């Protein structure tokens, strides 16, 4: 393992590469990354970096977003097959249909989406800025794709807007039910329940805090509580436990994101060494998708 880490560090220097990692990838990968964060933070870092090569330790839409924002850089994915199921759960056709139905409509696209979906959207959002951005839009009608659960959460937080939900979902976050959370609360009555807005509204109703992965990490750090139930992918426990050794964290999730777990240290090394799994896309797609991502970065400032 040590030699893999050393080789990665050596190659990073030689190639002027940077490693970005999402909180859901295995701890060993988070450990060697230059920047670890939620989707919003990582997209900002991807935009700001002056490295020549970006290794994106995450799933396909994350690498794609980095490429959209950095057409001249080489963007590498450690595992080409690592994909987000939800990213595909909307269609450009449905977006066109909604646009013809509503005059005053903004299409808001969760960053967990394909580049193609971004090209037909007005603005991207992440879980950490969706409420703020929807609030700031001039339009009354919002078609929110692909995540129906995040859309429902946003609709509740911004009641003055008419939010039309798409029926996509994250299989990992949808899998936890209110019954399981109730049981965990009974087993740990002192614990606060922190949850990601991709969970269902029944689960969100039981939460002490709802937020992005970074929001959850910040809340746990700032809280005086000593125990927490965590309602998001278990990868965040690595950062939570590292930063708060005196606090106890329990996951309520029945499973993990298998795609994020495909990203291993060895695959980070191999993609960097062989410059393989480069993210490529049509320039026309990239330019259109960039508009939606740039608008997010502008509105979320
Ligand atoms: P974040 O916006 O918190 O990074 O969440 C990304 C994600 O994939 C959640 O399932
Ligand atoms: Fe996609 Fe869900 Fe995995 Fe996040 S946890 S990358 S939304 S499948």
Tab-separated table of C-alpha atoms and ligand atoms in Angstrom:
chain	number	residue	atom	x	y	z
A	1	UNK	CA	0.000	0.000	0.000
A	2	UNK	CA	2.783	2.394	0.946
A	3	UNK	CA	4.442	1.971	-2.446
A	4	UNK	CA	1.138	2.718	-4.205
A	5	UNK	CA	0.818	5.953	-2.246
A	6	UNK	CA	4.413	6.919	-3.003
A	7	UNK	CA	3.984	6.197	-6.692
A	8	UNK	CA	0.829	8.320	-6.802
A	9	UNK	CA	2.642	11.238	-5.128
A	10	UNK	CA	5.538	10.914	-7.567
A	11	UNK	CA	3.263	10.841	-10.623
A	12	UNK	CA	1.255	13.785	-9.317
A	13	UNK	CA	4.414	15.892	-9.234
A	14	UNK	CA	5.641	14.722	-12.645
A	15	UNK	CA	2.321	15.379	-14.359
A	16	UNK	CA	1.189	18.400	-12.346
A	17	UNK	CA	-1.937	16.481	-11.360
A	18	UNK	CA	-4.500	17.109	-8.647
A	19	UNK	CA	-6.746	14.487	-7.016
A	20	UNK	CA	-10.308	15.474	-6.129
A	21	UNK	CA	-12.319	13.003	-4.059
A	22	UNK	CA	-15.941	12.839	-2.947
A	23	UNK	CA	-16.761	11.918	0.664
A	24	UNK	CA	-18.344	8.651	-0.502
A	25	UNK	CA	-15.194	7.043	-1.957
A	26	UNK	CA	-13.224	4.656	0.303
A	27	UNK	CA	-11.243	6.267	3.131
A	28	UNK	CA	-7.879	5.207	1.670
A	29	UNK	CA	-8.657	7.312	-1.433
A	30	UNK	CA	-9.928	10.299	0.563
A	31	UNK	CA	-6.654	10.124	2.504
A	32	UNK	CA	-4.415	10.722	-0.532
A	33	UNK	CA	-6.660	13.306	-2.229
A	34	UNK	CA	-5.652	16.969	-2.472
A	35	UNK	CA	-9.245	18.064	-1.998
A	36	UNK	CA	-12.104	16.086	-0.460
A	37	UNK	CA	-15.585	17.520	-0.450
A	38	UNK	CA	-19.209	17.574	-1.503
A	39	UNK	CA	-20.250	18.011	-5.131
A	40	UNK	CA	-20.406	21.803	-4.911
A	41	UNK	CA	-16.981	22.237	-3.333
A	42	UNK	CA	-15.418	19.817	-5.816
A	43	UNK	CA	-16.913	21.606	-8.820
A	44	UNK	CA	-15.506	24.897	-7.490
A	45	UNK	CA	-12.100	23.289	-7.009
A	46	UNK	CA	-12.239	21.800	-10.502
A	47	UNK	CA	-12.875	25.276	-11.884
A	48	UNK	CA	-10.102	26.926	-9.847
A	49	UNK	CA	-7.253	24.464	-10.161
A	50	UNK	CA	-4.172	25.265	-12.214
A	51	UNK	CA	-3.137	21.609	-12.454
A	52	UNK	CA	-2.817	20.097	-15.948
A	53	UNK	CA	-4.440	16.806	-14.978
A	54	UNK	CA	-7.487	16.264	-12.730
A	55	UNK	CA	-8.055	12.796	-11.298
A	56	UNK	CA	-11.676	12.727	-10.172
A	57	UNK	CA	-12.188	10.074	-7.514
A	58	UNK	CA	-15.953	9.845	-7.803
A	59	UNK	CA	-18.619	8.829	-10.310
A	60	UNK	CA	-19.024	9.708	-14.006
A	61	UNK	CA	-21.102	12.894	-13.680
A	62	UNK	CA	-18.413	14.381	-11.417
A	63	UNK	CA	-15.649	13.775	-13.953
A	64	UNK	CA	-17.907	15.099	-16.713
A	65	UNK	CA	-18.602	18.299	-14.775
A	66	UNK	CA	-14.869	18.817	-14.240
A	67	UNK	CA	-14.282	18.384	-17.989
A	68	UNK	CA	-17.145	20.738	-18.889
A	69	UNK	CA	-15.508	23.418	-16.743
A	70	UNK	CA	-11.950	22.600	-17.923
A	71	UNK	CA	-11.953	21.682	-21.606
A	72	UNK	CA	-8.177	22.070	-21.913
A	73	UNK	CA	-7.281	19.859	-18.984
A	74	UNK	CA	-7.011	16.111	-18.933
A	75	UNK	CA	-9.710	14.693	-16.635
A	76	UNK	CA	-9.277	11.078	-15.546
A	77	UNK	CA	-11.715	8.712	-13.854
A	78	UNK	CA	-10.105	5.913	-11.807
A	79	UNK	CA	-13.031	3.619	-12.692
A	80	UNK	CA	-14.810	4.203	-15.978
A	81	UNK	CA	-17.817	2.153	-14.923
A	82	UNK	CA	-18.485	4.107	-11.717
A	83	UNK	CA	-21.753	5.846	-12.518
A	84	UNK	CA	-24.657	7.382	-10.613
A	85	UNK	CA	-27.935	5.610	-11.368
A	86	UNK	CA	-29.953	8.735	-10.683
A	87	UNK	CA	-27.974	10.780	-13.234
A	88	UNK	CA	-29.929	9.017	-16.010
A	89	UNK	CA	-33.410	9.263	-14.460
A	90	UNK	CA	-34.791	12.131	-16.533
A	91	UNK	CA	-35.146	12.763	-20.248
A	92	UNK	CA	-34.515	15.678	-22.599
A	93	UNK	CA	-37.877	14.851	-24.177
A	94	UNK	CA	-39.725	15.417	-20.879
A	95	UNK	CA	-37.878	18.725	-20.470
A	96	UNK	CA	-39.054	19.856	-23.939
A	97	UNK	CA	-42.600	18.819	-23.072
A	98	UNK	CA	-42.522	20.860	-19.837
A	99	UNK	CA	-41.124	23.868	-21.662
A	100	UNK	CA	-44.023	23.785	-24.105
A	101	UNK	CA	-46.531	23.429	-21.265
A	102	UNK	CA	-45.304	26.294	-19.032
A	103	UNK	CA	-44.364	29.767	-20.220
A	104	UNK	CA	-42.510	30.933	-17.159
A	105	UNK	CA	-40.384	27.864	-16.471
A	106	UNK	CA	-36.827	27.290	-15.265
A	107	UNK	CA	-35.349	23.823	-15.661
A	108	UNK	CA	-33.185	23.182	-12.618
A	109	UNK	CA	-30.801	20.278	-12.921
A	110	UNK	CA	-29.222	18.550	-9.937
A	111	UNK	CA	-25.517	18.133	-10.726
A	112	UNK	CA	-26.068	14.356	-10.346
A	113	UNK	CA	-27.105	14.182	-14.008
A	114	UNK	CA	-25.653	13.382	-17.417
A	115	UNK	CA	-24.018	16.114	-19.527
A	116	UNK	CA	-26.917	15.710	-21.970
A	117	UNK	CA	-29.471	16.640	-19.285
A	118	UNK	CA	-27.387	19.668	-18.349
A	119	UNK	CA	-27.510	20.885	-21.971
A	120	UNK	CA	-31.322	21.233	-21.818
A	121	UNK	CA	-31.330	22.883	-18.371
A	122	UNK	CA	-31.176	26.527	-17.299
A	123	UNK	CA	-29.105	26.063	-14.183
A	124	UNK	CA	-27.421	23.314	-12.202
A	125	UNK	CA	-27.615	22.940	-8.439
A	126	UNK	CA	-26.080	20.683	-5.824
A	127	UNK	CA	-27.629	19.570	-2.552
A	128	UNK	CA	-25.810	22.389	-0.750
A	129	UNK	CA	-27.159	25.256	-2.866
A	130	UNK	CA	-30.457	24.008	-4.414
A	131	UNK	CA	-32.720	25.943	-2.013
A	132	UNK	CA	-30.707	29.151	-2.361
A	133	UNK	CA	-30.611	28.969	-6.173
A	134	UNK	CA	-34.280	28.081	-6.698
A	135	UNK	CA	-35.126	30.968	-4.393
A	136	UNK	CA	-32.983	33.341	-6.459
A	137	UNK	CA	-34.489	32.411	-9.841
A	138	UNK	CA	-36.973	34.880	-11.340
A	139	UNK	CA	-39.295	32.114	-12.596
A	140	UNK	CA	-42.414	30.945	-10.786
A	141	UNK	CA	-42.406	27.403	-12.247
A	142	UNK	CA	-39.459	25.127	-11.627
A	143	UNK	CA	-39.017	21.749	-13.296
A	144	UNK	CA	-36.519	20.016	-11.023
A	145	UNK	CA	-34.610	17.050	-12.495
A	146	UNK	CA	-33.686	14.244	-11.922
A	147	UNK	CA	-34.187	13.795	-8.129
A	148	UNK	CA	-37.805	13.797	-6.926
A	149	UNK	CA	-36.814	13.682	-3.242
A	150	UNK	CA	-34.517	16.689	-3.416
A	151	UNK	CA	-37.234	18.443	-5.465
A	152	UNK	CA	-39.782	17.771	-2.692
A	153	UNK	CA	-37.385	19.144	-0.085
A	154	UNK	CA	-36.758	22.287	-2.161
A	155	UNK	CA	-40.515	22.734	-2.733
A	156	UNK	CA	-41.060	22.708	1.020
A	157	UNK	CA	-38.270	25.199	1.656
A	158	UNK	CA	-39.323	27.588	-1.136
A	159	UNK	CA	-43.146	27.515	-0.926
A	160	UNK	CA	-43.587	30.592	-3.129
A	161	UNK	CA	-42.404	28.573	-6.168
A	162	UNK	CA	-44.308	25.938	-8.074
A	163	UNK	CA	-41.835	23.057	-8.115
A	164	UNK	CA	-42.661	20.264	-10.566
A	165	UNK	CA	-41.069	17.018	-9.486
A	166	UNK	CA	-39.452	14.476	-11.740
A	167	UNK	CA	-39.627	10.872	-10.547
A	168	UNK	CA	-35.891	10.077	-10.340
A	169	UNK	CA	-34.280	8.972	-7.074
A	170	UNK	CA	-31.051	7.778	-5.538
A	171	UNK	CA	-31.416	4.041	-4.835
A	172	UNK	CA	-28.988	4.280	-1.909
A	173	UNK	CA	-30.799	7.101	-0.097
A	174	UNK	CA	-34.279	5.860	-0.961
A	175	UNK	CA	-33.479	2.506	0.639
A	176	UNK	CA	-33.632	3.800	4.203
A	177	UNK	CA	-37.138	3.842	5.676
A	178	UNK	CA	-38.676	5.820	8.534
A	179	UNK	CA	-39.112	2.571	10.523
A	180	UNK	CA	-35.376	1.866	10.518
A	181	UNK	CA	-34.640	5.410	11.615
A	182	UNK	CA	-37.192	5.155	14.455
A	183	UNK	CA	-35.517	1.966	15.674
A	184	UNK	CA	-32.086	3.609	15.578
A	185	UNK	CA	-33.475	6.575	17.516
A	186	UNK	CA	-34.858	4.219	20.183
A	187	UNK	CA	-31.484	2.473	20.445
A	188	UNK	CA	-29.638	5.821	20.719
A	189	UNK	CA	-32.083	8.280	22.287
A	190	UNK	CA	-29.438	10.975	22.824
A	191	UNK	CA	-28.269	10.978	19.209
A	192	UNK	CA	-29.125	13.722	16.720
A	193	UNK	CA	-30.274	12.537	13.293
A	194	UNK	CA	-28.455	14.161	10.332
A	195	UNK	CA	-29.768	13.412	6.872
A	196	UNK	CA	-29.143	14.084	3.185
A	197	UNK	CA	-32.095	15.557	1.211
A	198	UNK	CA	-31.986	12.632	-1.251
A	199	UNK	CA	-33.811	10.575	1.416
A	200	UNK	CA	-37.618	10.376	1.358
A	201	UNK	CA	-39.765	13.038	3.010
A	202	UNK	CA	-40.873	10.542	5.711
A	203	UNK	CA	-37.210	10.140	6.705
A	204	UNK	CA	-36.493	13.883	6.448
A	205	UNK	CA	-39.416	14.524	8.808
A	206	UNK	CA	-37.457	12.729	11.565
A	207	UNK	CA	-34.283	14.793	11.100
A	208	UNK	CA	-32.557	17.246	13.406
A	209	UNK	CA	-30.583	18.533	10.435
A	210	UNK	CA	-30.986	18.193	6.643
A	211	UNK	CA	-28.060	19.050	4.385
A	212	UNK	CA	-25.392	18.057	1.905
A	213	UNK	CA	-22.531	15.792	2.934
A	214	UNK	CA	-20.445	18.867	3.761
A	215	UNK	CA	-23.387	20.393	5.645
A	216	UNK	CA	-23.695	17.230	7.737
A	217	UNK	CA	-19.959	17.242	8.509
A	218	UNK	CA	-20.022	20.917	9.506
A	219	UNK	CA	-23.118	20.458	11.675
A	220	UNK	CA	-21.576	17.510	13.564
A	221	UNK	CA	-18.383	19.471	14.177
A	222	UNK	CA	-20.171	22.524	15.517
A	223	UNK	CA	-22.746	20.635	17.599
A	224	UNK	CA	-22.353	20.023	21.344
A	225	UNK	CA	-24.068	16.644	20.981
A	226	UNK	CA	-21.920	13.549	21.437
A	227	UNK	CA	-23.841	11.008	19.337
A	228	UNK	CA	-25.227	11.178	15.808
A	229	UNK	CA	-27.268	9.000	13.479
A	230	UNK	CA	-26.134	9.559	9.923
A	231	UNK	CA	-28.571	9.341	7.011
A	232	UNK	CA	-26.283	9.480	4.038
A	233	UNK	CA	-23.811	7.189	2.321
A	234	UNK	CA	-21.440	5.669	4.879
A	235	UNK	CA	-18.287	7.118	3.217
A	236	UNK	CA	-18.850	10.355	5.167
A	237	UNK	CA	-18.159	8.457	8.392
A	238	UNK	CA	-14.459	8.520	7.491
A	239	UNK	CA	-14.298	12.341	7.726
A	240	UNK	CA	-16.773	12.531	10.627
A	241	UNK	CA	-14.775	10.099	12.778
A	242	UNK	CA	-11.410	11.562	11.781
A	243	UNK	CA	-12.449	15.094	12.769
A	244	UNK	CA	-14.438	14.173	15.878
A	245	UNK	CA	-12.706	11.312	17.730
A	246	UNK	CA	-14.636	12.095	20.918
A	247	UNK	CA	-18.038	11.781	19.206
A	248	UNK	CA	-19.898	8.632	18.113
A	249	UNK	CA	-21.513	8.173	14.706
A	250	UNK	CA	-23.943	5.446	13.645
A	251	UNK	CA	-25.035	4.913	10.063
A	252	UNK	CA	-28.753	4.254	9.497
A	253	UNK	CA	-28.185	3.272	5.863
A	254	UNK	CA	-28.946	-0.318	4.842
A	255	UNK	CA	-26.402	-0.255	1.994
A	256	UNK	CA	-23.651	1.801	0.401
A	257	UNK	CA	-23.094	3.355	-3.033
A	258	UNK	CA	-21.418	0.475	-4.867
A	259	UNK	CA	-20.303	2.807	-7.652
A	260	UNK	CA	-18.389	5.116	-5.315
A	261	UNK	CA	-16.764	2.044	-3.766
A	262	UNK	CA	-15.352	1.015	-7.157
A	263	UNK	CA	-12.787	3.806	-6.800
A	264	UNK	CA	-9.710	2.228	-5.203
A	265	UNK	CA	-6.174	3.447	-4.567
A	266	UNK	CA	-4.800	1.054	-7.178
A	267	UNK	CA	-7.206	2.407	-9.807
A	268	UNK	CA	-6.180	5.986	-8.945
A	269	UNK	CA	-2.576	4.959	-9.558
A	270	UNK	CA	-3.329	3.099	-12.798
A	271	UNK	CA	-5.372	5.877	-14.399
A	272	UNK	CA	-2.697	8.438	-13.558
A	273	UNK	CA	0.165	6.231	-14.744
A	274	UNK	CA	-1.466	5.202	-18.023
A	275	UNK	CA	-3.525	8.386	-18.491
A	276	UNK	CA	-6.504	6.143	-19.091
A	277	UNK	CA	-10.265	6.702	-18.723
A	278	UNK	CA	-10.011	10.266	-20.000
A	279	UNK	CA	-13.349	12.076	-19.959
A	280	UNK	CA	-14.264	13.222	-23.483
A	281	UNK	CA	-17.356	14.870	-24.896
A	282	UNK	CA	-18.640	16.709	-27.962
A	283	UNK	CA	-17.752	20.395	-27.861
A	284	UNK	CA	-21.364	21.366	-28.592
A	285	UNK	CA	-22.558	19.376	-25.565
A	286	UNK	CA	-19.823	20.812	-23.391
A	287	UNK	CA	-20.597	24.435	-24.252
A	288	UNK	CA	-24.324	24.066	-23.581
A	289	UNK	CA	-23.762	22.132	-20.335
A	290	UNK	CA	-21.204	24.709	-19.197
A	291	UNK	CA	-23.825	27.467	-19.283
A	292	UNK	CA	-25.913	25.659	-16.646
A	293	UNK	CA	-22.872	24.920	-14.459
A	294	UNK	CA	-21.475	28.455	-14.751
A	295	UNK	CA	-24.851	29.886	-13.798
A	296	UNK	CA	-24.804	27.735	-10.676
A	297	UNK	CA	-21.306	28.893	-9.742
A	298	UNK	CA	-22.395	32.501	-10.298
A	299	UNK	CA	-25.684	32.271	-8.335
A	300	UNK	CA	-24.159	30.304	-5.445
A	301	UNK	CA	-21.343	32.792	-4.818
B	1	LIG	P1	-23.374	16.023	-2.100
B	1	LIG	O1	-24.018	17.155	-2.851
B	1	LIG	O2	-23.627	16.146	-0.633
B	1	LIG	O3	-21.954	15.909	-2.448
B	1	LIG	O4	-24.091	14.683	-2.521
B	1	LIG	C1	-23.755	14.030	-3.694
B	1	LIG	C2	-24.377	12.722	-3.827
B	1	LIG	O5	-24.121	11.976	-4.725
B	1	LIG	C3	-25.384	12.361	-2.848
B	1	LIG	O6	-25.815	11.070	-3.077
B	2	LIG	FE1	-25.702	8.641	-7.199
B	2	LIG	FE2	-26.893	7.880	-4.987
B	2	LIG	FE3	-24.414	7.064	-5.467
B	2	LIG	FE4	-24.917	9.648	-4.849
B	2	LIG	S1	-25.183	7.859	-3.533
B	2	LIG	S2	-23.594	8.899	-6.489
B	2	LIG	S3	-26.891	9.938	-5.873
B	2	LIG	S4	-26.264	6.536	-6.660
